């Protein structure tokens, strides 16, 4: 079974530029998450999708971050304009999340390391 | 709101020695609890999970964790550490009432001495 795919692996941009990250979850997984992991910290949830609907985006800085999950499969996360403090690893995860609680296990991609200079 | 505390930022252990990583959570009901491991430049790999039932949970790579409701803890243990266990370890809590989203602790970095 293929895992969660993310691209690019690394990205360096200047502040005020825009950037986009792509995620392809495990086939059949209804729930998709984007996490931000700043160096030395644990991952923080930015947004959670159930199919193509947003379940939780309470910690997404909506003035500069946006995300979409068209057709309930792939997802893109965009930052526009980027700030220095956006430097982090952006992790995508997916889970079945249908029915029983045992389907809540989240599988993570390798992440995109963003450096804003 | 759910929260997770990992009191130890760094732990250094000798190869072959035992390891215990502490995790304390805060949540009003019975949570789902997870331990993930992250090697440098890699994503998060699930070591083990607790949903209900037996409070001692076995995971991959020889790890186990014990859920103690009275102490709101879910500590991770390994009897004999290998050099390949050097990594960062994250405890996470989830709950169906919270949409199954995971809240992570700050992580514990484990260094293994030869």
CSV table of C-alpha atoms in Angstrom, one decimal, chain B:
chain,number,residue,atom,x,y,z
B,1,UNK,CA,-9.5,21.2,25.1
B,2,UNK,CA,-6.9,18.4,25.0
B,3,UNK,CA,-3.2,18.9,25.7
B,4,UNK,CA,-0.1,16.8,26.1
B,5,UNK,CA,3.0,17.4,28.1
B,6,UNK,CA,6.3,15.7,27.6
B,7,UNK,CA,8.4,16.9,30.5
B,8,UNK,CA,11.8,15.7,29.2
B,9,UNK,CA,13.2,17.6,26.2
B,10,UNK,CA,16.3,15.4,25.9
B,11,UNK,CA,17.3,12.0,27.3
B,12,UNK,CA,20.6,10.4,26.9
B,13,UNK,CA,20.8,6.6,27.4
B,14,UNK,CA,23.5,4.0,26.9
B,15,UNK,CA,23.0,1.3,24.3
B,16,UNK,CA,21.5,-1.7,26.0
B,17,UNK,CA,20.1,0.3,28.9
B,18,UNK,CA,16.4,0.7,29.5
B,19,UNK,CA,14.4,3.8,28.3
B,20,UNK,CA,11.3,5.4,29.7
B,21,UNK,CA,9.7,8.5,28.1
B,22,UNK,CA,7.1,10.4,30.1
B,23,UNK,CA,3.8,11.7,28.7
B,24,UNK,CA,1.0,13.4,30.6
B,25,UNK,CA,-2.2,14.4,28.9
B,26,UNK,CA,-5.2,16.5,29.8
B,27,UNK,CA,-8.6,15.6,28.5
B,28,UNK,CA,-12.0,15.3,30.1
B,29,UNK,CA,-12.9,11.8,28.9
B,30,UNK,CA,-11.0,8.7,27.9
B,31,UNK,CA,-8.7,9.8,25.1
B,32,UNK,CA,-7.0,7.9,22.3
B,33,UNK,CA,-3.3,7.9,22.9
B,34,UNK,CA,-0.4,7.5,20.5
B,35,UNK,CA,3.3,7.4,20.4
B,36,UNK,CA,5.1,8.4,17.2
B,37,UNK,CA,8.8,8.4,16.4
B,38,UNK,CA,10.5,10.8,14.0
B,39,UNK,CA,14.0,10.2,12.6
B,40,UNK,CA,15.9,13.2,11.1
B,41,UNK,CA,14.3,14.4,7.9
B,42,UNK,CA,11.6,11.8,8.1
B,43,UNK,CA,7.9,11.9,8.8
B,44,UNK,CA,6.2,10.4,11.8
B,45,UNK,CA,6.0,6.7,12.3
B,46,UNK,CA,3.4,5.2,14.7
B,47,UNK,CA,5.0,3.1,17.4
B,48,UNK,CA,1.8,2.2,19.3
B,49,UNK,CA,-1.7,3.3,20.2
B,50,UNK,CA,-4.2,2.9,23.0
B,51,UNK,CA,-8.0,3.1,22.5
B,52,UNK,CA,-9.4,1.0,25.3
B,53,UNK,CA,-9.0,-2.3,27.1
B,54,UNK,CA,-5.7,-3.6,28.3
B,55,UNK,CA,-3.7,-0.7,29.7
B,56,UNK,CA,-0.3,-2.1,28.7
B,57,UNK,CA,0.1,-1.7,25.0
B,58,UNK,CA,2.7,-3.4,22.8
B,59,UNK,CA,4.1,-1.7,19.8
B,60,UNK,CA,6.7,-2.0,17.1
B,61,UNK,CA,10.5,-2.1,17.6
B,62,UNK,CA,10.1,-3.6,21.1
B,63,UNK,CA,8.4,-0.6,22.6
B,64,UNK,CA,5.5,-0.7,25.0
B,65,UNK,CA,3.4,1.9,26.9
B,66,UNK,CA,1.2,1.9,29.9
B,67,UNK,CA,-2.0,3.9,30.2
B,68,UNK,CA,-2.6,5.1,33.8
B,69,UNK,CA,-5.9,6.9,34.1
B,70,UNK,CA,-5.3,8.0,37.7
B,71,UNK,CA,-2.0,9.7,36.7
B,72,UNK,CA,-3.2,10.9,33.3
B,73,UNK,CA,-0.1,9.4,31.9
B,74,UNK,CA,1.0,7.2,28.9
B,75,UNK,CA,4.7,6.5,29.4
B,76,UNK,CA,6.7,4.8,26.7
B,77,UNK,CA,9.3,2.1,27.6
B,78,UNK,CA,11.8,-0.1,26.0
B,79,UNK,CA,13.9,-2.6,28.0
B,80,UNK,CA,17.1,-2.4,25.9
B,81,UNK,CA,17.8,0.5,23.6
B,82,UNK,CA,19.6,0.0,20.3
B,83,UNK,CA,21.6,2.8,18.6
B,84,UNK,CA,19.0,3.0,15.9
B,85,UNK,CA,16.5,4.2,18.5
B,86,UNK,CA,18.1,7.6,18.5
B,87,UNK,CA,15.3,9.9,17.3
B,88,UNK,CA,12.6,12.2,18.5
B,89,UNK,CA,9.5,10.8,20.1
B,90,UNK,CA,6.1,12.4,20.2
B,91,UNK,CA,3.2,11.5,22.4
B,92,UNK,CA,-0.2,12.5,21.0
B,93,UNK,CA,-3.8,12.5,22.2
B,94,UNK,CA,-6.9,12.3,20.1
B,95,UNK,CA,-10.6,12.1,20.8
B,96,UNK,CA,-13.7,11.4,18.8
B,97,UNK,CA,-15.4,14.3,20.3
B,98,UNK,CA,-12.6,16.5,19.0
B,99,UNK,CA,-13.0,15.2,15.5
B,100,UNK,CA,-10.2,12.7,15.9
B,101,UNK,CA,-7.6,15.4,15.4
B,102,UNK,CA,-4.3,14.7,17.2
B,103,UNK,CA,-2.7,17.1,19.7
B,104,UNK,CA,1.0,16.5,20.1
B,105,UNK,CA,3.4,17.0,22.9
B,106,UNK,CA,6.6,19.0,22.4
B,107,UNK,CA,8.7,15.8,21.9
B,108,UNK,CA,11.6,14.1,23.6
B,109,UNK,CA,14.9,13.8,21.8
B,110,UNK,CA,16.7,10.5,22.6
B,111,UNK,CA,20.4,10.2,22.2
B,112,UNK,CA,22.0,6.8,22.5
B,113,UNK,CA,25.6,6.5,23.7
B,114,UNK,CA,27.7,3.6,22.5
